[in-house]
PDB file of C-alpha atoms in Angstrom:
ATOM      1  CA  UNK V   1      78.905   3.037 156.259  1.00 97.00           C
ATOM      2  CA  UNK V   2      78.439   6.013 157.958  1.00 98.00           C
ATOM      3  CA  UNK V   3      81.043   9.467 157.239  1.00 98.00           C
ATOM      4  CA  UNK V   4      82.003  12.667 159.363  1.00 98.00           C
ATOM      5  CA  UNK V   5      83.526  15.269 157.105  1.00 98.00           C
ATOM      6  CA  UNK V   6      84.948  17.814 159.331  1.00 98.00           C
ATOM      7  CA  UNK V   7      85.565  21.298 157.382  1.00 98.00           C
ATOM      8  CA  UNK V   8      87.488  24.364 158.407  1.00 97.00           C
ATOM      9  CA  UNK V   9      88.284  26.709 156.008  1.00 97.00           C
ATOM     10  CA  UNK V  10      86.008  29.541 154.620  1.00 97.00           C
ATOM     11  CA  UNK V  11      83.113  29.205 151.991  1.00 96.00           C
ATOM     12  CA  UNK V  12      84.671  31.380 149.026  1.00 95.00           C
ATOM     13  CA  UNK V  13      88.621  32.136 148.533  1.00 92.00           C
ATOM     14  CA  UNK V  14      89.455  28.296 148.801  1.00 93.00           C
ATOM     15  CA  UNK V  15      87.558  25.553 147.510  1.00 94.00           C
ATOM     16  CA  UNK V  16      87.760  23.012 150.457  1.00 96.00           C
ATOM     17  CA  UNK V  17      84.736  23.283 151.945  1.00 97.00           C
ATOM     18  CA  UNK V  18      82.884  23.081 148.010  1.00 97.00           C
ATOM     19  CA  UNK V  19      84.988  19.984 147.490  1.00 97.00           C
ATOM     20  CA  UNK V  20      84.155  18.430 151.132  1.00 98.00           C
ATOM     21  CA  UNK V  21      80.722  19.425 150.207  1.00 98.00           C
ATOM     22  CA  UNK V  22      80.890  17.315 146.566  1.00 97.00           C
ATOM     23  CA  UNK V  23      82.343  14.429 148.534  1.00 98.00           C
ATOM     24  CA  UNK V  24      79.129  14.592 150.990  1.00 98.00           C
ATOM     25  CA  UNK V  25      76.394  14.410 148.208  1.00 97.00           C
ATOM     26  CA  UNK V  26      78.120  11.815 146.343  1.00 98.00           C
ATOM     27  CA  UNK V  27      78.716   9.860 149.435  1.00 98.00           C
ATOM     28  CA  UNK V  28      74.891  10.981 150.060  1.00 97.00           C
ATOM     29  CA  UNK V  29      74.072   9.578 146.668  1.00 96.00           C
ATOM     30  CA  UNK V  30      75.511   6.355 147.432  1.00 97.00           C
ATOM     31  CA  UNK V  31      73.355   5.448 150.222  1.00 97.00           C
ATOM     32  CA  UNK V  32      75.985   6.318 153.235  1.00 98.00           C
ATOM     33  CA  UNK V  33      75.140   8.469 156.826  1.00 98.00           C
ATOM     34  CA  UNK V  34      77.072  11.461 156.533  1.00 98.00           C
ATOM     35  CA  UNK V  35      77.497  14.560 158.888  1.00 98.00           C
ATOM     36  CA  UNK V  36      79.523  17.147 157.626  1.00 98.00           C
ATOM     37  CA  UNK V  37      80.429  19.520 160.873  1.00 98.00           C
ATOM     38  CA  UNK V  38      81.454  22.842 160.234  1.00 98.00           C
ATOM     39  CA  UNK V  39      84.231  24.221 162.078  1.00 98.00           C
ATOM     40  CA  UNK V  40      86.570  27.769 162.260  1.00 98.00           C
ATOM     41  CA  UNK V  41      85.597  29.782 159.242  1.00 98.00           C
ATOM     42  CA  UNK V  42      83.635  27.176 157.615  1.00 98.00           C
ATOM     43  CA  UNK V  43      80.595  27.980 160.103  1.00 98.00           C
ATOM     44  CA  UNK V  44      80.293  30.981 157.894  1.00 97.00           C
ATOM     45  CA  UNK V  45      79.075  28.913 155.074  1.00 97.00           C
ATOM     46  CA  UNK V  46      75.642  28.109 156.789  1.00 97.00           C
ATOM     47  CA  UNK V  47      74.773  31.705 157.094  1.00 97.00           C
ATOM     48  CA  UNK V  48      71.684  31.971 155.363  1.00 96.00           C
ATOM     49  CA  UNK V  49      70.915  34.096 152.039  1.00 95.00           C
ATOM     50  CA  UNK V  50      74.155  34.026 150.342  1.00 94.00           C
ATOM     51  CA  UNK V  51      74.369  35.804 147.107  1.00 94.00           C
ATOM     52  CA  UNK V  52      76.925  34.432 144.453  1.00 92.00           C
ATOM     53  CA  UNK V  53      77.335  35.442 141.240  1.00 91.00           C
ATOM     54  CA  UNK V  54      75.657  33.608 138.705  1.00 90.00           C
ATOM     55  CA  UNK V  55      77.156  30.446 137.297  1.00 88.00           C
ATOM     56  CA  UNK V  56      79.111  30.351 141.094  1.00 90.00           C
ATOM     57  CA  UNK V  57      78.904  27.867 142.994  1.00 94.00           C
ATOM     58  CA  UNK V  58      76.889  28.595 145.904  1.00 95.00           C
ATOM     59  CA  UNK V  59      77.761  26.602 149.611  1.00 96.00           C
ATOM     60  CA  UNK V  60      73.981  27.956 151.166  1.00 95.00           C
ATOM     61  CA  UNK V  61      72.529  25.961 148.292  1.00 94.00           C
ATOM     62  CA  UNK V  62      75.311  23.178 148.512  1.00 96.00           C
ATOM     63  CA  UNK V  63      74.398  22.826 152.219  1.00 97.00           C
ATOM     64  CA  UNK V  64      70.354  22.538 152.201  1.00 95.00           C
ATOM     65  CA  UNK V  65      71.343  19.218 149.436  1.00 94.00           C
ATOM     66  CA  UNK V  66      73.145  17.944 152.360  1.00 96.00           C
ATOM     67  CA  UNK V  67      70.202  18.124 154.648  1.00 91.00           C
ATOM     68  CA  UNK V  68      68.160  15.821 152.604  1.00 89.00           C
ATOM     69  CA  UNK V  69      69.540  12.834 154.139  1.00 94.00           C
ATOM     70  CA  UNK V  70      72.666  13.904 156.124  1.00 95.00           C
ATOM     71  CA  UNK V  71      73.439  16.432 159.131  1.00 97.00           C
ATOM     72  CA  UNK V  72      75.349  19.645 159.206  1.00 98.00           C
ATOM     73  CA  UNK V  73      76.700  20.879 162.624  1.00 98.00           C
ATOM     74  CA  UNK V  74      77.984  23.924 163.153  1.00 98.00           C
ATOM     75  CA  UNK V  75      81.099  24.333 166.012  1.00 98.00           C
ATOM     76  CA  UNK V  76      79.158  26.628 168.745  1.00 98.00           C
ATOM     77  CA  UNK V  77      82.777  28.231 170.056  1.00 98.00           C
ATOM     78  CA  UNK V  78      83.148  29.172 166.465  1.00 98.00           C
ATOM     79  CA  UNK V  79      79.575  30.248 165.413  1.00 98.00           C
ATOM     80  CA  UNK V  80      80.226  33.104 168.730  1.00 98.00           C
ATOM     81  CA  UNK V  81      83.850  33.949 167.778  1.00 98.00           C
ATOM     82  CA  UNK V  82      82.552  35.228 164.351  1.00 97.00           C
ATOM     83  CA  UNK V  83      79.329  36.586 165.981  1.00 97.00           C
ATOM     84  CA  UNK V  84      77.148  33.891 163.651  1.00 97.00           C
ATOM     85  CA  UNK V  85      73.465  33.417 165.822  1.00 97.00           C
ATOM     86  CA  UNK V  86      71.532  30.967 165.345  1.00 96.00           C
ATOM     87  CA  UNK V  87      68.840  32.554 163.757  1.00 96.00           C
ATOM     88  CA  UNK V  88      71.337  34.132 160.873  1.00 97.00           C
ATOM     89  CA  UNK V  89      72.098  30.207 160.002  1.00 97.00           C
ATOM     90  CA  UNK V  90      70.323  27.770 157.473  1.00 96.00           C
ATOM     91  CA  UNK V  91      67.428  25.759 158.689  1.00 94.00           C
ATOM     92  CA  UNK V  92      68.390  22.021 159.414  1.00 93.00           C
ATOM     93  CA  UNK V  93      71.734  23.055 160.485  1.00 96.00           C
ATOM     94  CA  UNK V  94      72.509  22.994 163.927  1.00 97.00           C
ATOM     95  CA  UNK V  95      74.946  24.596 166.811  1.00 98.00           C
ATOM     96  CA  UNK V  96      77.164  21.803 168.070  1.00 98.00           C
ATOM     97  CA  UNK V  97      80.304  21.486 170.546  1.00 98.00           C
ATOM     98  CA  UNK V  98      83.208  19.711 170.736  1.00 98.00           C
ATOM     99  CA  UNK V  99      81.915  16.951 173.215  1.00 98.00           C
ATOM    100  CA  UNK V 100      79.611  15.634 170.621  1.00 98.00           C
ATOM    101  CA  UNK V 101      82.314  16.314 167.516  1.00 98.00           C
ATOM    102  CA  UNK V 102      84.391  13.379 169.756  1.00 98.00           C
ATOM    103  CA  UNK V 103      81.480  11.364 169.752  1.00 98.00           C
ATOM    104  CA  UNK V 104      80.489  11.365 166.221  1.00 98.00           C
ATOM    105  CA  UNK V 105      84.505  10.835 165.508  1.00 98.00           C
ATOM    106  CA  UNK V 106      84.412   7.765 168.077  1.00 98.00           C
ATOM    107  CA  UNK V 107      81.315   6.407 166.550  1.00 98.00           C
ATOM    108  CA  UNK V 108      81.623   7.211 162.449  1.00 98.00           C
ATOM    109  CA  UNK V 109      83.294   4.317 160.020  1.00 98.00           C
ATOM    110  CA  UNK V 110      85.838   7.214 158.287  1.00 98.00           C
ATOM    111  CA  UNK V 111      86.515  10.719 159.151  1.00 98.00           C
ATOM    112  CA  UNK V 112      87.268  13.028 156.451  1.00 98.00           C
ATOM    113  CA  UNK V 113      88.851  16.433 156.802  1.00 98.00           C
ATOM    114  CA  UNK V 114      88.792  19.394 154.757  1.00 97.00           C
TER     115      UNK V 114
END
């Protein structure tokens, strides 16, 4: 079965986007596709070399368990609105748009959003 979790809010301050997260590498764990696509504030939690204090949970570190068998996509419109380039993001993650958020939605057994 294959899973889009769509995420929007912020890496720290609410715990949606850890929890969507979770759900991804159990989901992950249990043999299913999944593409978690990062939009509004959430695109913030790809930015690479986050520092959390220790015995945090950290969403850099959450993210690159993701990419061992899933996809993280990162809403272009909202990557530039927060001035997030591509080269500040995590490897394996990648700049998306909103055409191909409808596809994956059109084409994925269960959405999911955070």
């Amino acid at each position: 079965m294959s899973y889009l979790i769509i995420i929007n809010d912020p890496p720290y301050g609410t715990e949606r986007l850890f929890n969507g997260l979770r759900l991804a590498h159990t989901l992950i764990n249990k043999e299913h596709k999944v593409t978690v696509f990062l939009m509004a504030d959430a695109v913030s939690g790809a930015k690479s070399g986050q520092k959390t204090p220790d015995g945090y949970y950290n969403v850099e570190r959450m993210l690159k368990r993701v990419f061992t068998k899933g996809d993280v996509l990162l809403c272009g419109t909202c990557m530039d609105a927060r001035g997030l380039t591509d080269d500040e993001v995590l490897k394996g993650a990648k700049r998306s748009t909103m055409d191909e958020l409808a596809d994956l939605t059109i084409s994925s057994d269960k959405v999911l959003i955070f």
